[in-house]
C-alpha atoms as a printed R data frame, in Angstrom:
    type eleno elety resid chain resno      x      y       z
1   ATOM     1    CA   MET     A     1  0.000  0.000   0.000
2   ATOM     2    CA   ARG     A     2  2.782  2.454   0.875
3   ATOM     3    CA   ASP     A     3  4.558  1.715  -2.407
4   ATOM     4    CA   ALA     A     4  1.358  2.597  -4.276
5   ATOM     5    CA   TYR     A     5  1.052  5.770  -2.199
6   ATOM     6    CA   TYR     A     6  4.553  6.950  -3.068
7   ATOM     7    CA   GLU     A     7  3.991  6.095  -6.728
8   ATOM     8    CA   GLN     A     8  0.930  8.336  -6.660
9   ATOM     9    CA   LEU     A     9  2.934 11.139  -5.041
10  ATOM    10    CA   ASP     A    10  5.630 10.828  -7.702
11  ATOM    11    CA   THR     A    11  3.042 10.816 -10.480
12  ATOM    12    CA   ILE     A    12  1.478 13.993  -9.140
13  ATOM    13    CA   VAL     A    13  4.876 15.721  -9.217
14  ATOM    14    CA   ASP     A    14  5.547 14.442 -12.755
15  ATOM    15    CA   ASP     A    15  2.155 15.709 -13.914
16  ATOM    16    CA   LEU     A    16  2.805 19.069 -12.244
17  ATOM    17    CA   VAL     A    17  6.066 19.391 -14.171
18  ATOM    18    CA   GLN     A    18  4.309 18.429 -17.407
19  ATOM    19    CA   LEU     A    19  1.583 21.002 -16.777
20  ATOM    20    CA   THR     A    20  4.267 23.637 -16.252
21  ATOM    21    CA   GLY     A    21  5.560 22.784 -19.719
22  ATOM    22    CA   THR     A    22  2.070 23.189 -21.162
23  ATOM    23    CA   VAL     A    23  1.742 26.611 -19.559
24  ATOM    24    CA   ARG     A    24  5.153 27.594 -20.882
25  ATOM    25    CA   LYS     A    25  4.044 26.735 -24.414
26  ATOM    26    CA   ALA     A    26  0.845 28.751 -23.962
27  ATOM    27    CA   VAL     A    27  2.796 31.830 -22.894
28  ATOM    28    CA   ALA     A    28  5.191 31.458 -25.835
29  ATOM    29    CA   ALA     A    29  2.302 31.017 -28.278
30  ATOM    30    CA   SER     A    30  0.467 34.049 -26.920
31  ATOM    31    CA   THR     A    31  3.606 36.144 -27.422
32  ATOM    32    CA   ALA     A    32  4.000 34.896 -30.990
33  ATOM    33    CA   ALA     A    33  0.345 35.741 -31.676
34  ATOM    34    CA   LEU     A    34  0.874 39.202 -30.179
35  ATOM    35    CA   LEU     A    35  3.984 40.104 -32.141
36  ATOM    36    CA   ASN     A    36  2.872 38.561 -35.438
37  ATOM    37    CA   ALA     A    37 -0.834 39.483 -35.346
38  ATOM    38    CA   ASP     A    38 -1.559 35.769 -35.728
39  ATOM    39    CA   GLY     A    39 -5.313 35.345 -35.252
40  ATOM    40    CA   PRO     A    40 -5.513 31.538 -35.417
41  ATOM    41    CA   LEU     A    41 -2.679 31.212 -32.901
42  ATOM    42    CA   ALA     A    42 -4.372 33.655 -30.526
43  ATOM    43    CA   GLU     A    43 -7.582 31.627 -30.748
44  ATOM    44    CA   GLN     A    44 -5.604 28.443 -30.115
45  ATOM    45    CA   VAL     A    45 -4.194 29.891 -26.886
46  ATOM    46    CA   ILE     A    46 -7.615 31.056 -25.732
47  ATOM    47    CA   ALA     A    47 -9.245 27.698 -26.467
48  ATOM    48    CA   GLY     A    48 -6.309 25.770 -24.985
49  ATOM    49    CA   ASP     A    49 -6.838 27.329 -21.568
50  ATOM    50    CA   LYS     A    50 -9.645 24.835 -21.019
51  ATOM    51    CA   GLN     A    51 -7.087 21.996 -21.150
52  ATOM    52    CA   ILE     A    52 -4.923 23.764 -18.551
53  ATOM    53    CA   ASP     A    53 -7.927 24.214 -16.277
54  ATOM    54    CA   GLU     A    54 -8.991 20.592 -16.672
55  ATOM    55    CA   SER     A    55 -5.481 19.294 -15.997
56  ATOM    56    CA   THR     A    56 -5.218 21.523 -12.939
57  ATOM    57    CA   GLU     A    57 -8.498 20.236 -11.555
58  ATOM    58    CA   GLU     A    58 -7.550 16.603 -12.205
59  ATOM    59    CA   ILE     A    59 -4.205 16.877 -10.400
60  ATOM    60    CA   GLU     A    60 -5.857 18.797  -7.577
61  ATOM    61    CA   GLU     A    61 -8.454 16.063  -7.089
62  ATOM    62    CA   ARG     A    62 -5.753 13.392  -6.814
63  ATOM    63    CA   ALA     A    63 -3.758 15.467  -4.341
64  ATOM    64    CA   LEU     A    64 -6.820 16.078  -2.188
65  ATOM    65    CA   LEU     A    65 -7.688 12.391  -2.283
66  ATOM    66    CA   LEU     A    66 -4.232 11.497  -0.955
67  ATOM    67    CA   LEU     A    67 -4.579 14.114   1.757
68  ATOM    68    CA   ALA     A    68 -7.931 12.678   2.798
69  ATOM    69    CA   THR     A    69 -7.086  8.976   2.633
70  ATOM    70    CA   GLN     A    70 -3.402  8.759   3.586
71  ATOM    71    CA   GLN     A    71 -3.127 11.504   6.230
72  ATOM    72    CA   PRO     A    72  0.453 12.359   5.229
73  ATOM    73    CA   VAL     A    73  2.866 14.057   7.621
74  ATOM    74    CA   ALA     A    74  6.147 15.981   7.409
75  ATOM    75    CA   THR     A    75  7.638 16.177   3.894
76  ATOM    76    CA   ASP     A    76  4.783 14.266   2.258
77  ATOM    77    CA   LEU     A    77  2.252 16.689   3.713
78  ATOM    78    CA   ARG     A    78  4.293 19.666   2.586
79  ATOM    79    CA   GLN     A    79  4.570 18.119  -0.894
80  ATOM    80    CA   LEU     A    80  0.805 17.929  -1.274
81  ATOM    81    CA   VAL     A    81  0.166 21.364   0.216
82  ATOM    82    CA   ALA     A    82  2.842 22.896  -2.032
83  ATOM    83    CA   THR     A    83  1.366 21.099  -5.048
84  ATOM    84    CA   LEU     A    84 -2.074 22.568  -4.422
85  ATOM    85    CA   ARG     A    85 -0.616 26.062  -4.170
86  ATOM    86    CA   MET     A    86  1.528 25.610  -7.296
87  ATOM    87    CA   LEU     A    87 -1.500 24.452  -9.261
88  ATOM    88    CA   THR     A    88 -3.087 27.813  -8.509
89  ATOM    89    CA   ASP     A    89  0.052 29.566  -9.795
90  ATOM    90    CA   LEU     A    90 -0.028 27.546 -13.016
91  ATOM    91    CA   GLN     A    91 -3.712 28.153 -13.590
92  ATOM    92    CA   ARG     A    92 -3.191 31.886 -13.205
93  ATOM    93    CA   MET     A    93 -0.229 31.831 -15.601
94  ATOM    94    CA   GLY     A    94 -2.467 30.116 -18.109
95  ATOM    95    CA   ASP     A    95 -5.068 32.837 -17.613
96  ATOM    96    CA   LEU     A    96 -2.407 35.504 -18.170
97  ATOM    97    CA   SER     A    97 -1.387 33.895 -21.467
98  ATOM    98    CA   VAL     A    98 -5.043 34.181 -22.504
99  ATOM    99    CA   HIS     A    99 -5.011 37.888 -21.585
100 ATOM   100    CA   VAL     A   100 -1.993 38.411 -23.853
101 ATOM   101    CA   ALA     A   101 -3.715 36.525 -26.680
102 ATOM   102    CA   LYS     A   102 -6.856 38.630 -26.256
103 ATOM   103    CA   VAL     A   103 -4.861 41.845 -26.605
104 ATOM   104    CA   ALA     A   104 -3.414 40.417 -29.828
105 ATOM   105    CA   ARG     A   105 -6.890 39.489 -31.097
106 ATOM   106    CA   MET     A   106 -8.433 42.822 -30.183
107 ATOM   107    CA   ARG     A   107 -5.976 44.834 -32.319
108 ATOM   108    CA   MET     A   108 -5.953 42.620 -35.407
109 ATOM   109    CA   PRO     A   109 -5.156 42.905 -38.254
110 ATOM   110    CA   ASP     A   110 -2.620 45.319 -36.756
111 ATOM   111    CA   VAL     A   111  0.204 44.297 -34.450
112 ATOM   112    CA   ALA     A   112 -0.729 45.509 -30.976
113 ATOM   113    CA   VAL     A   113  2.846 46.459 -30.039
114 ATOM   114    CA   PRO     A   114  4.494 49.431 -31.784
115 ATOM   115    CA   THR     A   115  7.732 48.529 -33.531
116 ATOM   116    CA   THR     A   116  9.868 50.587 -31.160
117 ATOM   117    CA   LEU     A   117  8.674 48.612 -28.129
118 ATOM   118    CA   GLN     A   118  8.655 45.143 -29.646
119 ATOM   119    CA   PRO     A   119 12.213 44.443 -28.371
120 ATOM   120    CA   THR     A   120 11.107 45.258 -24.809
121 ATOM   121    CA   ILE     A   121  8.068 42.978 -25.012
122 ATOM   122    CA   MET     A   122 10.200 40.260 -26.591
123 ATOM   123    CA   ALA     A   123 12.697 40.601 -23.727
124 ATOM   124    CA   MET     A   124  9.933 40.385 -21.115
125 ATOM   125    CA   ALA     A   125  8.504 37.315 -22.829
126 ATOM   126    CA   SER     A   126 11.962 35.734 -22.967
127 ATOM   127    CA   VAL     A   127 12.529 36.329 -19.253
128 ATOM   128    CA   ALA     A   128  9.078 34.923 -18.493
129 ATOM   129    CA   ASP     A   129  9.909 31.828 -20.537
130 ATOM   130    CA   GLN     A   130 13.208 31.364 -18.683
131 ATOM   131    CA   MET     A   131 11.424 31.714 -15.351
132 ATOM   132    CA   ILE     A   132  8.720 29.174 -16.164
133 ATOM   133    CA   HIS     A   133 11.342 26.713 -17.394
134 ATOM   134    CA   ALA     A   134 13.410 27.278 -14.259
135 ATOM   135    CA   ALA     A   135 10.342 26.748 -12.073
136 ATOM   136    CA   SER     A   136  9.696 23.452 -13.830
137 ATOM   137    CA   ARG     A   137 13.258 22.250 -13.164
138 ATOM   138    CA   ILE     A   138 13.121 23.485  -9.569
139 ATOM   139    CA   VAL     A   139  9.943 21.483  -8.957
140 ATOM   140    CA   ALA     A   140 11.337 18.380 -10.622
141 ATOM   141    CA   ASN     A   141 14.685 18.476  -8.808
142 ATOM   142    CA   ARG     A   142 13.741 20.237  -5.548
143 ATOM   143    CA   ASP     A   143 16.621 22.588  -6.251
144 ATOM   144    CA   ILE     A   144 16.531 25.317  -3.608
145 ATOM   145    CA   ASP     A   145 19.732 26.957  -4.910
146 ATOM   146    CA   ALA     A   146 18.062 27.445  -8.286
147 ATOM   147    CA   ALA     A   147 14.988 28.744  -6.476
148 ATOM   148    CA   THR     A   148 17.116 31.448  -4.895
149 ATOM   149    CA   ARG     A   149 18.661 32.374  -8.245
150 ATOM   150    CA   LEU     A   150 15.209 32.788  -9.750
151 ATOM   151    CA   GLU     A   151 14.694 35.821  -7.513
152 ATOM   152    CA   ASP     A   152 17.526 37.524  -9.437
153 ATOM   153    CA   THR     A   153 15.817 36.777 -12.748
154 ATOM   154    CA   ASP     A   154 12.664 38.364 -11.358
155 ATOM   155    CA   ASP     A   155 14.662 41.544 -10.759
156 ATOM   156    CA   GLU     A   156 15.402 41.613 -14.506
157 ATOM   157    CA   MET     A   157 11.665 41.373 -15.232
158 ATOM   158    CA   ASP     A   158 11.003 44.285 -12.896
159 ATOM   159    CA   ARG     A   159 13.685 46.330 -14.645
160 ATOM   160    CA   LEU     A   160 12.144 45.668 -18.054
161 ATOM   161    CA   ARG     A   161  8.713 46.716 -16.842
162 ATOM   162    CA   LYS     A   162 10.169 49.983 -15.547
163 ATOM   163    CA   ASP     A   163 11.780 50.534 -18.957
164 ATOM   164    CA   LEU     A   164  8.401 49.979 -20.564
165 ATOM   165    CA   PHE     A   165  6.709 52.526 -18.330
166 ATOM   166    CA   ARG     A   166  9.429 55.078 -18.964
167 ATOM   167    CA   ALA     A   167  8.730 54.746 -22.690
168 ATOM   168    CA   LEU     A   168  4.980 55.108 -22.144
169 ATOM   169    CA   LEU     A   169  5.267 58.128 -19.870
170 ATOM   170    CA   GLY     A   170  8.073 59.877 -21.707
171 ATOM   171    CA   GLY     A   171  7.477 62.946 -23.806
172 ATOM   172    CA   THR     A   172  8.184 61.126 -27.083
173 ATOM   173    CA   TRP     A   173  5.173 58.743 -26.966
174 ATOM   174    CA   GLU     A   174  3.204 59.199 -30.196
175 ATOM   175    CA   HIS     A   175  0.985 56.135 -30.535
176 ATOM   176    CA   GLY     A   176 -2.112 57.274 -28.677
177 ATOM   177    CA   ILE     A   177 -4.000 56.174 -25.588
178 ATOM   178    CA   GLU     A   178 -5.205 52.685 -26.577
179 ATOM   179    CA   PRO     A   179 -1.751 51.293 -27.430
180 ATOM   180    CA   ALA     A   180 -0.429 52.795 -24.192
181 ATOM   181    CA   ILE     A   181 -3.148 51.001 -22.217
182 ATOM   182    CA   ASP     A   182 -2.432 47.758 -24.082
183 ATOM   183    CA   LEU     A   183  1.269 47.975 -23.266
184 ATOM   184    CA   ALA     A   184  0.691 48.860 -19.632
185 ATOM   185    CA   LEU     A   185 -1.489 45.754 -19.344
186 ATOM   186    CA   LEU     A   186  0.969 43.566 -21.236
187 ATOM   187    CA   GLY     A   187  3.780 44.671 -18.961
188 ATOM   188    CA   ARG     A   188  1.667 43.715 -15.984
189 ATOM   189    CA   TYR     A   189  0.763 40.329 -17.485
190 ATOM   190    CA   TYR     A   190  4.379 39.324 -18.080
191 ATOM   191    CA   GLU     A   191  5.436 40.601 -14.674
192 ATOM   192    CA   ARG     A   192  2.701 38.537 -13.003
193 ATOM   193    CA   ILE     A   193  3.759 35.432 -14.925
194 ATOM   194    CA   GLY     A   194  7.227 35.916 -13.481
195 ATOM   195    CA   ASP     A   195  5.780 36.455 -10.014
196 ATOM   196    CA   HIS     A   196  3.922 33.151 -10.183
197 ATOM   197    CA   ALA     A   197  7.102 31.348 -11.264
198 ATOM   198    CA   VAL     A   198  8.871 32.815  -8.223
199 ATOM   199    CA   SER     A   199  5.953 31.743  -6.063
200 ATOM   200    CA   MET     A   200  6.371 28.162  -7.287
201 ATOM   201    CA   ALA     A   201 10.085 28.267  -6.481
202 ATOM   202    CA   ARG     A   202  9.382 29.544  -2.975
203 ATOM   203    CA   ARG     A   203  6.971 26.697  -2.396
204 ATOM   204    CA   VAL     A   204  9.743 24.255  -3.272
205 ATOM   205    CA   VAL     A   205 11.937 25.928  -0.640
206 ATOM   206    CA   TYR     A   206  9.086 25.387   1.834
207 ATOM   207    CA   LEU     A   207  8.780 21.780   0.730
208 ATOM   208    CA   VAL     A   208 12.464 21.038   1.251
209 ATOM   209    CA   THR     A   209 13.160 23.108   4.362
210 ATOM   210    CA   GLY     A   210  9.769 23.465   6.020
211 ATOM   211    CA   GLU     A   211 10.409 27.214   6.245
212 ATOM   212    CA   LEU     A   212  7.886 29.660   4.872
213 ATOM   213    CA   ALA     A   213  9.367 32.294   2.564
214 ATOM   214    CA   PRO     A   214  7.580 35.639   2.012
215 ATOM   215    CA   GLY     A   215  4.652 35.172  -0.356
216 ATOM   216    CA   VAL     A   216  4.221 31.429   0.278
């Protein structure tokens, strides 16, 4: 019975890592739709969020069942509690990818991001991608050193968002109010994706050490 229990725990972690990969692809696809005014790809991201939600719910149900039937303690209990919290992070990242895709769809056939700011959005998307990938590896390997390093990557995301706002609020902005609103929202979406990746990493620190980091 205990062997079956630990197999179920391991499977939940494997599925969590796989779901992180699915979310990473959704964020990358939403960025491609945004920067290329790709309507079908935007619709694919929006429709694909249902799969992320369903996968989240399925893993959550299995984790709750183990909590209810096995009464885990110590590290096993922390594993399941951390999993439930990380599922929320992943679901929200999926929602944020949908928000990016909806901005892309709303401005079609035009590209929503002015040419001068496309490098900044591309950089934010790249950092977000790195952070999601790092979170996936941190979960899979319980790597608390990598979790600490992810905080530094988050600082880079914050710097890029400040650069974006300086461009929007500077005296040279010439693209009007709606694009400015779009970009302010997009900056927030990518920043929040990074925040959720950091949140996942902090939950791994809690899992390994039993110590609660800020934001966990």
